[in-house]
PDB file of C-alpha atoms in Angstrom:
ATOM      1  CA  MET X  29      85.305 -11.746  33.141  1.00 53.00           C
ATOM      2  CA  GLN X  30      88.212  -9.860  34.696  1.00 53.00           C
ATOM      3  CA  GLU X  31      89.681  -9.384  31.237  1.00 65.00           C
ATOM      4  CA  GLN X  32      86.323  -8.056  29.995  1.00 64.00           C
ATOM      5  CA  LEU X  33      86.170  -5.544  32.829  1.00 65.00           C
ATOM      6  CA  GLU X  34      89.720  -4.352  32.248  1.00 66.00           C
ATOM      7  CA  ALA X  35      89.099  -4.072  28.509  1.00 70.00           C
ATOM      8  CA  PHE X  36      85.906  -2.079  29.068  1.00 67.00           C
ATOM      9  CA  LEU X  37      87.618   0.302  31.488  1.00 70.00           C
ATOM     10  CA  GLN X  38      90.403   0.894  28.974  1.00 71.00           C
ATOM     11  CA  LEU X  39      87.879   1.387  26.185  1.00 71.00           C
ATOM     12  CA  VAL X  40      85.948   4.113  27.968  1.00 70.00           C
ATOM     13  CA  GLY X  41      88.999   5.878  29.324  1.00 63.00           C
ATOM     14  CA  GLY X  42      89.160   8.349  26.460  1.00 72.00           C
ATOM     15  CA  ILE X  43      85.531   8.830  25.390  1.00 83.00           C
ATOM     16  CA  PRO X  44      82.958  11.406  26.551  1.00 87.00           C
ATOM     17  CA  VAL X  45      80.957  10.612  29.659  1.00 89.00           C
ATOM     18  CA  GLU X  46      77.693  10.731  27.687  1.00 91.00           C
ATOM     19  CA  MET X  47      78.944   7.914  25.480  1.00 89.00           C
ATOM     20  CA  ILE X  48      79.745   5.786  28.524  1.00 89.00           C
ATOM     21  CA  TYR X  49      76.180   6.148  29.778  1.00 94.00           C
ATOM     22  CA  LEU X  50      74.988   5.231  26.275  1.00 93.00           C
ATOM     23  CA  LEU X  51      77.114   2.066  26.331  1.00 89.00           C
ATOM     24  CA  VAL X  52      75.633   1.108  29.710  1.00 92.00           C
ATOM     25  CA  GLY X  53      72.091   1.673  28.448  1.00 94.00           C
ATOM     26  CA  VAL X  54      72.582  -0.189  25.173  1.00 93.00           C
ATOM     27  CA  GLY X  55      74.276  -3.107  26.921  1.00 89.00           C
ATOM     28  CA  ALA X  56      71.478  -3.442  29.471  1.00 91.00           C
ATOM     29  CA  ALA X  57      68.763  -3.172  26.813  1.00 91.00           C
ATOM     30  CA  VAL X  58      70.180  -5.451  24.127  1.00 89.00           C
ATOM     31  CA  GLU X  59      70.391  -8.312  26.620  1.00 85.00           C
ATOM     32  CA  ASN X  60      66.635  -8.707  26.115  1.00 83.00           C
ATOM     33  CA  LEU X  61      67.239  -9.623  22.472  1.00 83.00           C
ATOM     34  CA  PHE X  62      70.691 -11.197  22.562  1.00 79.00           C
ATOM     35  CA  PRO X  63      71.471 -12.854  25.928  1.00 69.00           C
ATOM     36  CA  PRO X  64      75.227 -13.401  25.262  1.00 66.00           C
ATOM     37  CA  VAL X  65      75.789  -9.627  25.528  1.00 68.00           C
ATOM     38  CA  PRO X  66      77.813  -9.150  28.769  1.00 72.00           C
ATOM     39  CA  SER X  67      75.471  -6.496  30.144  1.00 79.00           C
ATOM     40  CA  ASP X  68      76.261  -7.363  33.766  1.00 83.00           C
ATOM     41  CA  VAL X  69      79.935  -6.685  33.133  1.00 81.00           C
ATOM     42  CA  VAL X  70      79.119  -3.316  31.587  1.00 85.00           C
ATOM     43  CA  VAL X  71      76.988  -2.266  34.571  1.00 90.00           C
ATOM     44  CA  VAL X  72      79.594  -3.424  37.096  1.00 86.00           C
ATOM     45  CA  ALA X  73      82.215  -1.438  35.176  1.00 84.00           C
ATOM     46  CA  GLY X  74      79.870   1.562  35.319  1.00 89.00           C
ATOM     47  CA  GLY X  75      79.790   1.227  39.115  1.00 90.00           C
ATOM     48  CA  MET X  76      83.576   1.110  39.199  1.00 87.00           C
ATOM     49  CA  LEU X  77      83.801   4.264  37.106  1.00 88.00           C
ATOM     50  CA  ALA X  78      81.332   5.932  39.476  1.00 90.00           C
ATOM     51  CA  ASP X  79      83.587   5.092  42.417  1.00 88.00           C
ATOM     52  CA  ARG X  80      86.481   6.734  40.552  1.00 83.00           C
ATOM     53  CA  GLY X  81      84.489   9.915  40.034  1.00 87.00           C
ATOM     54  CA  ILE X  82      83.988   9.547  36.279  1.00 88.00           C
ATOM     55  CA  LEU X  83      80.287   8.645  36.406  1.00 91.00           C
ATOM     56  CA  ARG X  84      77.469   9.083  38.916  1.00 94.00           C
ATOM     57  CA  SER X  85      76.304   5.856  40.495  1.00 95.00           C
ATOM     58  CA  GLU X  86      72.612   6.844  40.546  1.00 96.00           C
ATOM     59  CA  LEU X  87      72.725   7.631  36.824  1.00 96.00           C
ATOM     60  CA  VAL X  88      74.467   4.340  36.012  1.00 96.00           C
ATOM     61  CA  PHE X  89      71.696   2.510  37.870  1.00 97.00           C
ATOM     62  CA  LEU X  90      68.906   4.582  36.317  1.00 97.00           C
ATOM     63  CA  VAL X  91      70.204   4.244  32.751  1.00 97.00           C
ATOM     64  CA  ALA X  92      70.718   0.487  33.057  1.00 96.00           C
ATOM     65  CA  TRP X  93      67.375  -0.103  34.786  1.00 96.00           C
ATOM     66  CA  VAL X  94      65.214   2.027  32.480  1.00 97.00           C
ATOM     67  CA  SER X  95      66.907   0.772  29.300  1.00 96.00           C
ATOM     68  CA  ASN X  96      66.519  -2.874  30.276  1.00 93.00           C
ATOM     69  CA  LEU X  97      62.953  -2.422  31.477  1.00 95.00           C
ATOM     70  CA  LEU X  98      61.758  -0.552  28.389  1.00 95.00           C
ATOM     71  CA  LEU X  99      63.079  -3.124  25.936  1.00 94.00           C
ATOM     72  CA  ALA X 100      61.827  -6.016  28.072  1.00 93.00           C
ATOM     73  CA  LEU X 101      58.367  -4.458  28.015  1.00 94.00           C
ATOM     74  CA  GLY X 102      58.754  -3.947  24.271  1.00 94.00           C
ATOM     75  CA  VAL X 103      59.426  -7.673  23.885  1.00 90.00           C
ATOM     76  CA  TYR X 104      56.362  -8.413  26.028  1.00 92.00           C
ATOM     77  CA  LEU X 105      54.123  -6.095  23.980  1.00 93.00           C
ATOM     78  CA  ALA X 106      55.407  -7.455  20.662  1.00 92.00           C
ATOM     79  CA  ALA X 107      54.795 -11.018  21.844  1.00 86.00           C
ATOM     80  CA  ARG X 108      51.338 -10.047  23.062  1.00 88.00           C
ATOM     81  CA  ARG X 109      50.529  -8.457  19.699  1.00 88.00           C
ATOM     82  CA  PHE X 110      52.073 -10.976  17.301  1.00 84.00           C
ATOM     83  CA  GLY X 111      52.697 -14.140  19.337  1.00 71.00           C
ATOM     84  CA  GLY X 112      49.302 -15.642  18.667  1.00 66.00           C
ATOM     85  CA  GLY X 113      49.795 -15.358  14.920  1.00 63.00           C
ATOM     86  CA  ILE X 114      53.219 -16.955  15.077  1.00 60.00           C
ATOM     87  CA  PHE X 115      51.948 -19.972  16.991  1.00 58.00           C
ATOM     88  CA  SER X 116      49.079 -20.426  14.576  1.00 62.00           C
ATOM     89  CA  THR X 117      51.541 -21.267  11.786  1.00 61.00           C
ATOM     90  CA  ARG X 118      52.737 -24.779  11.032  1.00 61.00           C
ATOM     91  CA  TRP X 119      56.088 -24.312  12.775  1.00 59.00           C
ATOM     92  CA  GLY X 120      54.471 -22.474  15.657  1.00 55.00           C
ATOM     93  CA  ARG X 121      51.996 -25.311  16.224  1.00 55.00           C
ATOM     94  CA  TRP X 122      54.909 -27.759  16.180  1.00 48.00           C
ATOM     95  CA  LEU X 123      56.694 -25.778  18.894  1.00 56.00           C
ATOM     96  CA  LEU X 124      53.643 -25.246  21.080  1.00 56.00           C
ATOM     97  CA  ARG X 125      50.349 -26.908  20.338  1.00 57.00           C
ATOM     98  CA  PRO X 126      47.059 -25.187  21.214  1.00 60.00           C
ATOM     99  CA  ALA X 127      46.613 -27.297  24.336  1.00 60.00           C
ATOM    100  CA  GLN X 128      50.147 -26.435  25.470  1.00 59.00           C
ATOM    101  CA  LEU X 129      49.512 -22.735  24.890  1.00 61.00           C
ATOM    102  CA  GLU X 130      46.344 -23.000  26.937  1.00 67.00           C
ATOM    103  CA  ARG X 131      48.207 -24.651  29.816  1.00 70.00           C
ATOM    104  CA  MET X 132      50.909 -21.995  29.667  1.00 63.00           C
ATOM    105  CA  SER X 133      48.280 -19.249  29.768  1.00 69.00           C
ATOM    106  CA  LEU X 134      46.668 -20.836  32.827  1.00 76.00           C
ATOM    107  CA  PHE X 135      50.073 -21.091  34.497  1.00 71.00           C
ATOM    108  CA  TYR X 136      50.834 -17.410  33.854  1.00 74.00           C
ATOM    109  CA  GLU X 137      47.397 -16.458  35.102  1.00 79.00           C
ATOM    110  CA  ASP X 138      48.176 -18.119  38.442  1.00 78.00           C
ATOM    111  CA  TYR X 139      51.939 -17.630  38.797  1.00 77.00           C
ATOM    112  CA  GLY X 140      52.947 -15.119  36.117  1.00 76.00           C
ATOM    113  CA  ALA X 141      54.018 -12.264  38.396  1.00 84.00           C
ATOM    114  CA  LEU X 142      56.118 -14.546  40.610  1.00 87.00           C
ATOM    115  CA  THR X 143      57.676 -16.236  37.567  1.00 83.00           C
ATOM    116  CA  ILE X 144      58.705 -12.888  36.095  1.00 84.00           C
ATOM    117  CA  LEU X 145      60.124 -11.721  39.419  1.00 85.00           C
ATOM    118  CA  VAL X 146      62.271 -14.818  39.931  1.00 84.00           C
ATOM    119  CA  SER X 147      63.376 -15.285  36.316  1.00 79.00           C
ATOM    120  CA  ARG X 148      65.207 -11.949  36.223  1.00 77.00           C
ATOM    121  CA  PHE X 149      67.988 -13.480  38.290  1.00 77.00           C
ATOM    122  CA  PHE X 150      68.616 -16.396  35.904  1.00 75.00           C
ATOM    123  CA  PRO X 151      70.373 -16.259  32.526  1.00 67.00           C
ATOM    124  CA  VAL X 152      68.279 -16.859  29.388  1.00 68.00           C
ATOM    125  CA  PHE X 153      65.006 -17.112  31.347  1.00 72.00           C
ATOM    126  CA  ARG X 154      65.119 -13.360  31.968  1.00 77.00           C
ATOM    127  CA  VAL X 155      64.751 -13.012  28.181  1.00 78.00           C
ATOM    128  CA  LEU X 156      62.149 -15.717  27.538  1.00 79.00           C
ATOM    129  CA  VAL X 157      59.737 -15.128  30.400  1.00 82.00           C
ATOM    130  CA  PRO X 158      58.512 -11.625  29.332  1.00 86.00           C
ATOM    131  CA  ALA X 159      57.973 -12.943  25.799  1.00 83.00           C
ATOM    132  CA  PHE X 160      55.879 -15.864  27.016  1.00 81.00           C
ATOM    133  CA  ALA X 161      54.005 -13.516  29.347  1.00 87.00           C
ATOM    134  CA  GLY X 162      52.982 -11.593  26.252  1.00 87.00           C
ATOM    135  CA  ILE X 163      52.026 -14.726  24.350  1.00 85.00           C
ATOM    136  CA  SER X 164      49.943 -15.800  27.359  1.00 83.00           C
ATOM    137  CA  ARG X 165      48.359 -12.319  27.359  1.00 85.00           C
ATOM    138  CA  LEU X 166      49.239 -11.649  30.976  1.00 86.00           C
ATOM    139  CA  GLY X 167      48.060  -8.183  31.997  1.00 89.00           C
ATOM    140  CA  PHE X 168      50.434  -5.259  31.437  1.00 93.00           C
ATOM    141  CA  TRP X 169      50.777  -4.202  35.072  1.00 93.00           C
ATOM    142  CA  ARG X 170      51.068  -7.791  36.279  1.00 90.00           C
ATOM    143  CA  THR X 171      54.043  -8.022  33.947  1.00 91.00           C
ATOM    144  CA  ALA X 172      55.555  -4.563  34.350  1.00 93.00           C
ATOM    145  CA  VAL X 173      55.559  -4.306  38.163  1.00 94.00           C
ATOM    146  CA  PRO X 174      57.509  -7.515  38.980  1.00 92.00           C
ATOM    147  CA  LEU X 175      59.764  -6.921  35.976  1.00 92.00           C
ATOM    148  CA  ALA X 176      60.589  -3.413  37.194  1.00 94.00           C
ATOM    149  CA  ALA X 177      61.128  -4.567  40.781  1.00 94.00           C
ATOM    150  CA  ALA X 178      63.412  -7.466  39.852  1.00 91.00           C
ATOM    151  CA  SER X 179      65.457  -5.394  37.403  1.00 92.00           C
ATOM    152  CA  ALA X 180      65.834  -2.604  39.958  1.00 95.00           C
ATOM    153  CA  ALA X 181      67.110  -5.028  42.604  1.00 93.00           C
ATOM    154  CA  TRP X 182      69.519  -6.705  40.175  1.00 91.00           C
ATOM    155  CA  TYR X 183      71.068  -3.514  38.829  1.00 94.00           C
ATOM    156  CA  ALA X 184      71.316  -1.972  42.296  1.00 95.00           C
ATOM    157  CA  VAL X 185      73.382  -4.982  43.353  1.00 91.00           C
ATOM    158  CA  LEU X 186      75.570  -4.757  40.245  1.00 91.00           C
ATOM    159  CA  VAL X 187      76.255  -1.034  40.646  1.00 93.00           C
ATOM    160  CA  ALA X 188      76.997  -1.462  44.352  1.00 91.00           C
ATOM    161  CA  GLY X 189      79.265  -4.383  43.515  1.00 85.00           C
ATOM    162  CA  GLY X 190      81.136  -2.253  41.000  1.00 85.00           C
ATOM    163  CA  ILE X 191      81.660   0.469  43.580  1.00 87.00           C
ATOM    164  CA  LEU X 192      82.963  -2.005  46.154  1.00 82.00           C
ATOM    165  CA  ALA X 193      85.139  -3.705  43.548  1.00 76.00           C
ATOM    166  CA  SER X 194      86.777  -0.561  42.238  1.00 72.00           C
ATOM    167  CA  ARG X 195      90.021  -1.366  44.057  1.00 65.00           C
ATOM    168  CA  ASN X 196      89.619  -5.121  44.265  1.00 64.00           C
ATOM    169  CA  ILE X 197      88.642  -6.438  40.839  1.00 62.00           C
ATOM    170  CA  PRO X 198      89.672 -10.111  41.262  1.00 59.00           C
ATOM    171  CA  ARG X 199      87.531 -10.611  44.382  1.00 60.00           C
ATOM    172  CA  ILE X 200      84.334  -9.168  42.908  1.00 59.00           C
ATOM    173  CA  VAL X 201      84.905 -10.983  39.621  1.00 59.00           C
ATOM    174  CA  GLY X 202      85.222 -14.246  41.516  1.00 59.00           C
ATOM    175  CA  ALA X 203      82.053 -13.576  43.463  1.00 60.00           C
ATOM    176  CA  LEU X 204      80.069 -12.524  40.392  1.00 59.00           C
ATOM    177  CA  THR X 205      81.337 -15.535  38.429  1.00 60.00           C
ATOM    178  CA  ALA X 206      80.264 -17.857  41.240  1.00 61.00           C
ATOM    179  CA  VAL X 207      76.797 -16.272  41.341  1.00 60.00           C
ATOM    180  CA  ASN X 208      76.376 -16.502  37.565  1.00 59.00           C
ATOM    181  CA  THR X 209      77.646 -20.098  37.523  1.00 65.00           C
ATOM    182  CA  THR X 210      75.183 -21.127  40.230  1.00 63.00           C
ATOM    183  CA  ALA X 211      72.333 -19.296  38.505  1.00 57.00           C
ATOM    184  CA  GLY X 212      73.288 -20.857  35.187  1.00 59.00           C
ATOM    185  CA  THR X 213      73.300 -24.345  36.698  1.00 67.00           C
ATOM    186  CA  VAL X 214      69.874 -23.823  38.243  1.00 59.00           C
ATOM    187  CA  ALA X 215      68.603 -22.407  34.955  1.00 56.00           C
ATOM    188  CA  LEU X 216      69.908 -25.475  33.107  1.00 64.00           C
ATOM    189  CA  LEU X 217      68.141 -27.819  35.516  1.00 65.00           C
ATOM    190  CA  VAL X 218      64.922 -25.844  35.137  1.00 57.00           C
ATOM    191  CA  ALA X 219      65.307 -25.942  31.346  1.00 58.00           C
ATOM    192  CA  VAL X 220      65.689 -29.735  31.444  1.00 64.00           C
ATOM    193  CA  GLY X 221      62.557 -29.972  33.575  1.00 61.00           C
ATOM    194  CA  LEU X 222      60.617 -27.726  31.210  1.00 54.00           C
ATOM    195  CA  ALA X 223      61.788 -29.769  28.225  1.00 57.00           C
ATOM    196  CA  TRP X 224      60.531 -32.928  29.938  1.00 56.00           C
ATOM    197  CA  LEU X 225      57.177 -31.279  30.627  1.00 56.00           C
ATOM    198  CA  TRP X 226      57.026 -30.095  27.001  1.00 52.00           C
ATOM    199  CA  VAL X 227      57.569 -33.635  25.681  1.00 56.00           C
ATOM    200  CA  ARG X 228      55.177 -35.120  28.213  1.00 61.00           C
ATOM    201  CA  SER X 229      52.418 -32.643  27.393  1.00 59.00           C
ATOM    202  CA  ARG X 230      52.782 -33.366  23.666  1.00 52.00           C
ATOM    203  CA  ARG X 231      52.488 -37.096  24.266  1.00 54.00           C
ATOM    204  CA  HIS X 232      49.463 -36.511  26.442  1.00 53.00           C
ATOM    205  CA  ASP X 233      47.817 -34.467  23.691  1.00 52.00           C
ATOM    206  CA  GLU X 234      48.474 -37.253  21.180  1.00 52.00           C
ATOM    207  CA  GLU X 235      46.723 -39.886  23.306  1.00 49.00           C
ATOM    208  CA  PRO X 236      43.181 -40.733  22.177  1.00 48.00           C
ATOM    209  CA  ASP X 237      40.347 -39.699  24.473  1.00 45.00           C
TER     210      ASP X 237
END
């Protein structure tokens, strides 16, 4: 990650400030469609550039937050509009059967807001959870409010971390790597648990009454 930060700082050294803000916004938004995009690195680098007087920290935060939130809500709305049709197809029914979709909808009805709030801090799940909220037809504000709050908290931490790390890149990179590694491990364990529940629920649906 240190190499990515250094490369990004060198990349933006000779381009207009407006383009740097655009890179921050695009990086934060595209993460909702393509999780491998290193959006966190881009936002941290934006905080570092703010500390060096090239950018404004409040604008780095605002651009990253709004861009990420708008596309996440776009994913939610698209899933809400078209998700039902997708899961009515043969492949969709194989992935999630009607009974599984019903259980997921009941889960989101009870715990959807909390799930969205927590998932923002875990890789991959931050992408999937808004989509499944849409498929489960969770209400717009019950989706948007926790999504906005979690994204705001996350990007505030990243920008602040970039500012603090401006003169000490290795330390902040180590800390951020440790956080992402821990979050990734937890996310993997949760994914294994969800896969087990998915298989178990399918077997349960196949059992005769």
